[in-house]
């Protein structure tokens, strides 16, 4: 899914950084990589799930736009500051959620 979503976003001229787990994502973020928005699966390998990753990234950069995606509703807790997509999400739903998270016009 990571590669498919990255390819989709690149096809819309987005610059994409990918990470295999939360630890790698935190390393990328800490390296000073330019990050405008985060799209993360809630369930992922490693020591931290997507919600914990999103909270940690928000500690480091308050207000960072975050979109979480999950096929498991029980994996989600009420987290009003993150946009949540349910799997399966269509390409247009993913793009719309990212634009909304960034405060960009939607429905185009």
Short mmCIF file of N, CA and C in Angstrom, two decimals:
data_model
loop_
_atom_site.label_atom_id
_atom_site.label_comp_id
_atom_site.label_asym_id
_atom_site.label_seq_id
_atom_site.Cartn_x
_atom_site.Cartn_y
_atom_site.Cartn_z
N UNK A 1 0.83 -1.20 0.00
CA UNK A 1 0.00 0.00 0.00
C UNK A 1 0.87 1.25 0.00
N UNK A 2 1.97 1.22 0.73
CA UNK A 2 2.87 2.37 0.80
C UNK A 2 3.33 2.79 -0.59
N UNK A 3 3.80 1.83 -1.38
CA UNK A 3 4.30 2.14 -2.73
C UNK A 3 3.18 2.62 -3.65
N UNK A 4 2.02 2.00 -3.55
CA UNK A 4 0.89 2.38 -4.41
C UNK A 4 0.46 3.82 -4.10
N UNK A 5 0.33 4.14 -2.83
CA UNK A 5 -0.08 5.49 -2.43
C UNK A 5 0.98 6.51 -2.82
N UNK A 6 2.25 6.17 -2.62
CA UNK A 6 3.34 7.08 -3.01
C UNK A 6 3.30 7.33 -4.51
N UNK A 7 3.08 6.29 -5.31
CA UNK A 7 3.00 6.45 -6.77
C UNK A 7 1.82 7.33 -7.15
N UNK A 8 0.69 7.13 -6.49
CA UNK A 8 -0.49 7.96 -6.75
C UNK A 8 -0.17 9.42 -6.50
N UNK A 9 0.42 9.71 -5.36
CA UNK A 9 0.71 11.11 -5.02
C UNK A 9 1.75 11.71 -5.96
N UNK A 10 2.73 10.92 -6.34
CA UNK A 10 3.73 11.41 -7.30
C UNK A 10 3.09 11.72 -8.65
N UNK A 11 2.08 10.95 -9.03
CA UNK A 11 1.40 11.20 -10.31
C UNK A 11 0.68 12.55 -10.30
N UNK A 12 0.44 13.09 -9.12
CA UNK A 12 -0.15 14.42 -8.99
C UNK A 12 0.90 15.47 -8.63
N UNK A 13 2.15 15.16 -8.97
CA UNK A 13 3.30 16.07 -8.78
C UNK A 13 3.61 16.37 -7.32
N UNK A 14 3.24 15.48 -6.43
CA UNK A 14 3.60 15.64 -5.02
C UNK A 14 4.99 15.05 -4.80
N UNK A 15 5.77 15.70 -3.96
CA UNK A 15 7.04 15.11 -3.52
C UNK A 15 6.72 14.26 -2.31
N UNK A 16 7.17 13.00 -2.34
CA UNK A 16 6.77 12.04 -1.33
C UNK A 16 7.99 11.44 -0.63
N UNK A 17 7.94 11.39 0.68
CA UNK A 17 8.92 10.67 1.48
C UNK A 17 8.18 9.48 2.08
N UNK A 18 8.80 8.31 2.06
CA UNK A 18 8.15 7.13 2.64
C UNK A 18 9.01 6.57 3.76
N UNK A 19 8.34 5.93 4.69
CA UNK A 19 9.01 5.28 5.82
C UNK A 19 8.33 3.95 6.08
N UNK A 20 9.13 2.96 6.44
CA UNK A 20 8.58 1.62 6.67
C UNK A 20 7.88 1.49 8.02
N UNK A 21 8.22 2.39 8.95
CA UNK A 21 7.60 2.36 10.28
C UNK A 21 7.74 3.73 10.93
N UNK A 22 7.20 3.86 12.13
CA UNK A 22 7.22 5.15 12.82
C UNK A 22 8.63 5.61 13.15
N UNK A 23 9.50 4.68 13.53
CA UNK A 23 10.87 5.07 13.87
C UNK A 23 11.57 5.70 12.68
N UNK A 24 11.39 5.11 11.51
CA UNK A 24 12.00 5.67 10.29
C UNK A 24 11.37 7.03 9.95
N UNK A 25 10.07 7.14 10.16
CA UNK A 25 9.39 8.42 9.90
C UNK A 25 9.93 9.51 10.83
N UNK A 26 10.14 9.18 12.09
CA UNK A 26 10.69 10.16 13.04
C UNK A 26 12.11 10.56 12.67
N UNK A 27 12.89 9.60 12.17
CA UNK A 27 14.25 9.92 11.71
C UNK A 27 14.20 10.89 10.53
N UNK A 28 13.32 10.61 9.57
CA UNK A 28 13.18 11.51 8.42
C UNK A 28 12.78 12.90 8.88
N UNK A 29 11.80 12.96 9.75
CA UNK A 29 11.31 14.24 10.25
C UNK A 29 12.41 14.98 11.00
N UNK A 30 13.16 14.26 11.81
CA UNK A 30 14.23 14.85 12.59
C UNK A 30 15.43 15.30 11.77
N UNK A 31 15.54 14.75 10.55
CA UNK A 31 16.68 15.10 9.69
C UNK A 31 16.48 16.45 9.01
N UNK A 32 15.32 17.05 9.23
CA UNK A 32 15.05 18.35 8.62
C UNK A 32 14.37 18.24 7.27
N UNK A 33 13.90 17.05 6.91
CA UNK A 33 13.19 16.88 5.65
C UNK A 33 11.97 17.80 5.63
N UNK A 34 11.70 18.38 4.47
CA UNK A 34 10.54 19.26 4.31
C UNK A 34 9.27 18.42 4.32
N UNK A 35 8.44 18.60 5.32
CA UNK A 35 7.20 17.84 5.45
C UNK A 35 6.05 18.83 5.56
N UNK A 36 5.14 18.78 4.58
CA UNK A 36 3.97 19.67 4.57
C UNK A 36 2.74 19.02 5.18
N UNK A 37 2.66 17.69 5.04
CA UNK A 37 1.51 16.93 5.54
C UNK A 37 1.96 15.49 5.74
N UNK A 38 1.34 14.81 6.70
CA UNK A 38 1.66 13.41 6.98
C UNK A 38 0.43 12.56 6.69
N UNK A 39 0.64 11.47 5.95
CA UNK A 39 -0.38 10.45 5.72
C UNK A 39 0.17 9.17 6.32
N UNK A 40 -0.52 8.62 7.30
CA UNK A 40 -0.03 7.42 7.97
C UNK A 40 -1.14 6.42 8.19
N UNK A 41 -0.80 5.16 7.99
CA UNK A 41 -1.70 4.09 8.39
C UNK A 41 -1.69 4.06 9.92
N UNK A 42 -2.80 3.71 10.51
CA UNK A 42 -2.85 3.61 11.96
C UNK A 42 -2.10 2.37 12.43
N UNK A 43 -2.32 1.26 11.74
CA UNK A 43 -1.67 0.01 12.10
C UNK A 43 -0.43 -0.16 11.25
N UNK A 44 0.73 -0.23 11.90
CA UNK A 44 1.98 -0.41 11.17
C UNK A 44 2.97 -1.16 12.05
N UNK A 45 4.01 -1.72 11.43
CA UNK A 45 4.99 -2.46 12.23
C UNK A 45 5.79 -1.52 13.13
N UNK A 46 6.40 -2.10 14.14
CA UNK A 46 7.28 -1.31 15.00
C UNK A 46 6.67 -1.01 16.35
N UNK A 47 7.33 -0.13 17.06
CA UNK A 47 6.98 0.15 18.45
C UNK A 47 5.86 1.17 18.61
N UNK A 48 5.44 1.80 17.53
CA UNK A 48 4.50 2.91 17.62
C UNK A 48 3.47 2.79 16.50
N UNK A 49 2.19 3.03 16.82
CA UNK A 49 1.18 3.03 15.76
C UNK A 49 1.07 4.42 15.15
N UNK A 50 0.21 4.56 14.16
CA UNK A 50 0.07 5.82 13.45
C UNK A 50 -0.41 6.98 14.31
N UNK A 51 -1.32 6.69 15.24
CA UNK A 51 -1.79 7.76 16.13
C UNK A 51 -0.67 8.26 17.04
N UNK A 52 0.11 7.35 17.58
CA UNK A 52 1.23 7.75 18.44
C UNK A 52 2.26 8.54 17.63
N UNK A 53 2.51 8.10 16.40
CA UNK A 53 3.42 8.83 15.52
C UNK A 53 2.90 10.25 15.28
N UNK A 54 1.62 10.36 14.96
CA UNK A 54 1.03 11.67 14.70
C UNK A 54 1.14 12.58 15.92
N UNK A 55 0.87 12.04 17.09
CA UNK A 55 0.99 12.85 18.32
C UNK A 55 2.43 13.30 18.54
N UNK A 56 3.39 12.41 18.31
CA UNK A 56 4.80 12.77 18.49
C UNK A 56 5.23 13.84 17.49
N UNK A 57 4.79 13.69 16.24
CA UNK A 57 5.13 14.70 15.23
C UNK A 57 4.52 16.04 15.58
N UNK A 58 3.30 16.03 16.11
CA UNK A 58 2.64 17.27 16.52
C UNK A 58 3.34 17.92 17.72
N UNK A 59 3.95 17.10 18.58
CA UNK A 59 4.74 17.68 19.68
C UNK A 59 5.93 18.44 19.11
N UNK A 60 6.52 17.86 18.08
CA UNK A 60 7.70 18.47 17.47
C UNK A 60 7.34 19.66 16.59
N UNK A 61 6.17 19.58 15.94
CA UNK A 61 5.70 20.70 15.13
C UNK A 61 4.20 20.85 15.29
N UNK A 62 3.79 21.65 16.26
CA UNK A 62 2.36 21.86 16.49
C UNK A 62 1.66 22.35 15.21
N UNK A 63 0.47 21.81 14.99
CA UNK A 63 -0.30 22.22 13.83
C UNK A 63 0.02 21.48 12.55
N UNK A 64 0.98 20.54 12.59
CA UNK A 64 1.32 19.77 11.40
C UNK A 64 0.07 19.05 10.89
N UNK A 65 -0.28 19.22 9.60
CA UNK A 65 -1.44 18.51 9.06
C UNK A 65 -1.19 17.00 9.03
N UNK A 66 -2.14 16.23 9.55
CA UNK A 66 -2.01 14.77 9.61
C UNK A 66 -3.30 14.13 9.15
N UNK A 67 -3.16 13.12 8.28
CA UNK A 67 -4.28 12.29 7.85
C UNK A 67 -3.93 10.85 8.24
N UNK A 68 -4.82 10.21 8.98
CA UNK A 68 -4.65 8.81 9.36
C UNK A 68 -5.60 7.96 8.53
N UNK A 69 -5.14 6.76 8.19
CA UNK A 69 -5.96 5.85 7.41
C UNK A 69 -5.96 4.49 8.09
N UNK A 70 -7.14 3.86 8.15
CA UNK A 70 -7.23 2.58 8.83
C UNK A 70 -8.40 1.76 8.33
N UNK A 71 -8.21 0.47 8.33
CA UNK A 71 -9.28 -0.46 8.03
C UNK A 71 -9.88 -1.04 9.29
N UNK A 72 -9.32 -0.67 10.43
CA UNK A 72 -9.74 -1.23 11.71
C UNK A 72 -10.28 -0.12 12.60
N UNK A 73 -11.60 -0.03 12.69
CA UNK A 73 -12.18 1.06 13.49
C UNK A 73 -11.80 0.93 14.96
N UNK A 74 -11.58 -0.30 15.44
CA UNK A 74 -11.22 -0.46 16.85
C UNK A 74 -9.80 0.03 17.14
N UNK A 75 -9.01 0.24 16.09
CA UNK A 75 -7.65 0.74 16.28
C UNK A 75 -7.63 2.25 16.50
N UNK A 76 -8.75 2.90 16.25
CA UNK A 76 -8.81 4.36 16.37
C UNK A 76 -9.44 4.79 17.68
N UNK A 77 -8.84 5.78 18.28
CA UNK A 77 -9.46 6.42 19.43
C UNK A 77 -9.92 7.80 18.98
N UNK A 78 -10.76 8.42 19.74
CA UNK A 78 -11.24 9.75 19.37
C UNK A 78 -10.06 10.72 19.35
N UNK A 79 -9.77 11.23 18.21
CA UNK A 79 -8.63 12.14 18.03
C UNK A 79 -9.09 13.22 17.08
N UNK A 80 -9.73 14.24 17.60
CA UNK A 80 -10.40 15.23 16.77
C UNK A 80 -9.45 16.06 15.92
N UNK A 81 -8.18 16.10 16.26
CA UNK A 81 -7.27 16.97 15.51
C UNK A 81 -6.69 16.30 14.27
N UNK A 82 -7.00 15.03 14.05
CA UNK A 82 -6.51 14.33 12.86
C UNK A 82 -7.68 13.97 11.96
N UNK A 83 -7.48 14.11 10.67
CA UNK A 83 -8.47 13.63 9.71
C UNK A 83 -8.27 12.12 9.59
N UNK A 84 -9.37 11.36 9.60
CA UNK A 84 -9.28 9.91 9.53
C UNK A 84 -10.03 9.41 8.31
N UNK A 85 -9.34 8.59 7.51
CA UNK A 85 -9.95 7.92 6.36
C UNK A 85 -10.10 6.45 6.68
N UNK A 86 -11.19 5.87 6.25
CA UNK A 86 -11.40 4.43 6.41
C UNK A 86 -10.98 3.72 5.13
N UNK A 87 -10.29 2.60 5.30
CA UNK A 87 -9.94 1.76 4.14
C UNK A 87 -11.18 0.97 3.76
N UNK A 88 -11.37 0.70 2.51
CA UNK A 88 -10.53 1.18 1.40
C UNK A 88 -10.89 2.62 1.05
N UNK A 89 -9.88 3.43 0.83
CA UNK A 89 -10.08 4.83 0.42
C UNK A 89 -9.67 4.96 -1.04
N UNK A 90 -10.48 5.63 -1.81
CA UNK A 90 -10.17 5.84 -3.23
C UNK A 90 -9.07 6.89 -3.37
N UNK A 91 -8.39 6.91 -4.51
CA UNK A 91 -7.40 7.96 -4.74
C UNK A 91 -7.97 9.36 -4.53
N UNK A 92 -9.18 9.60 -5.01
CA UNK A 92 -9.76 10.94 -4.86
C UNK A 92 -10.03 11.26 -3.38
N UNK A 93 -10.44 10.26 -2.59
CA UNK A 93 -10.66 10.49 -1.16
C UNK A 93 -9.35 10.82 -0.45
N UNK A 94 -8.27 10.14 -0.83
CA UNK A 94 -6.97 10.40 -0.22
C UNK A 94 -6.52 11.82 -0.55
N UNK A 95 -6.59 12.18 -1.82
CA UNK A 95 -6.18 13.53 -2.23
C UNK A 95 -7.03 14.60 -1.56
N UNK A 96 -8.33 14.37 -1.50
CA UNK A 96 -9.25 15.33 -0.86
C UNK A 96 -8.90 15.51 0.61
N UNK A 97 -8.62 14.41 1.31
CA UNK A 97 -8.28 14.48 2.73
C UNK A 97 -6.97 15.23 2.95
N UNK A 98 -5.98 14.99 2.09
CA UNK A 98 -4.70 15.69 2.22
C UNK A 98 -4.88 17.18 1.98
N UNK A 99 -5.66 17.54 0.97
CA UNK A 99 -5.91 18.95 0.68
C UNK A 99 -6.64 19.62 1.85
N UNK A 100 -7.64 18.92 2.38
CA UNK A 100 -8.40 19.46 3.52
C UNK A 100 -7.50 19.66 4.73
N UNK A 101 -6.63 18.68 4.99
CA UNK A 101 -5.71 18.78 6.13
C UNK A 101 -4.78 19.98 6.01
N UNK A 102 -4.42 20.30 4.77
CA UNK A 102 -3.50 21.40 4.52
C UNK A 102 -4.21 22.74 4.37
N UNK A 103 -5.54 22.71 4.43
CA UNK A 103 -6.30 23.95 4.31
C UNK A 103 -6.40 24.45 2.88
N UNK A 104 -6.26 23.53 1.92
CA UNK A 104 -6.34 23.89 0.50
C UNK A 104 -7.75 23.68 -0.01
N UNK A 105 -8.13 24.34 -1.11
CA UNK A 105 -9.46 24.12 -1.68
C UNK A 105 -9.66 22.65 -2.04
N UNK A 106 -10.85 22.15 -1.81
CA UNK A 106 -11.18 20.75 -2.12
C UNK A 106 -12.26 20.70 -3.17
N UNK A 107 -12.54 19.47 -3.64
CA UNK A 107 -13.60 19.28 -4.61
C UNK A 107 -13.24 19.68 -6.02
N UNK A 108 -11.96 19.65 -6.33
CA UNK A 108 -11.53 20.06 -7.67
C UNK A 108 -11.39 18.87 -8.57
#
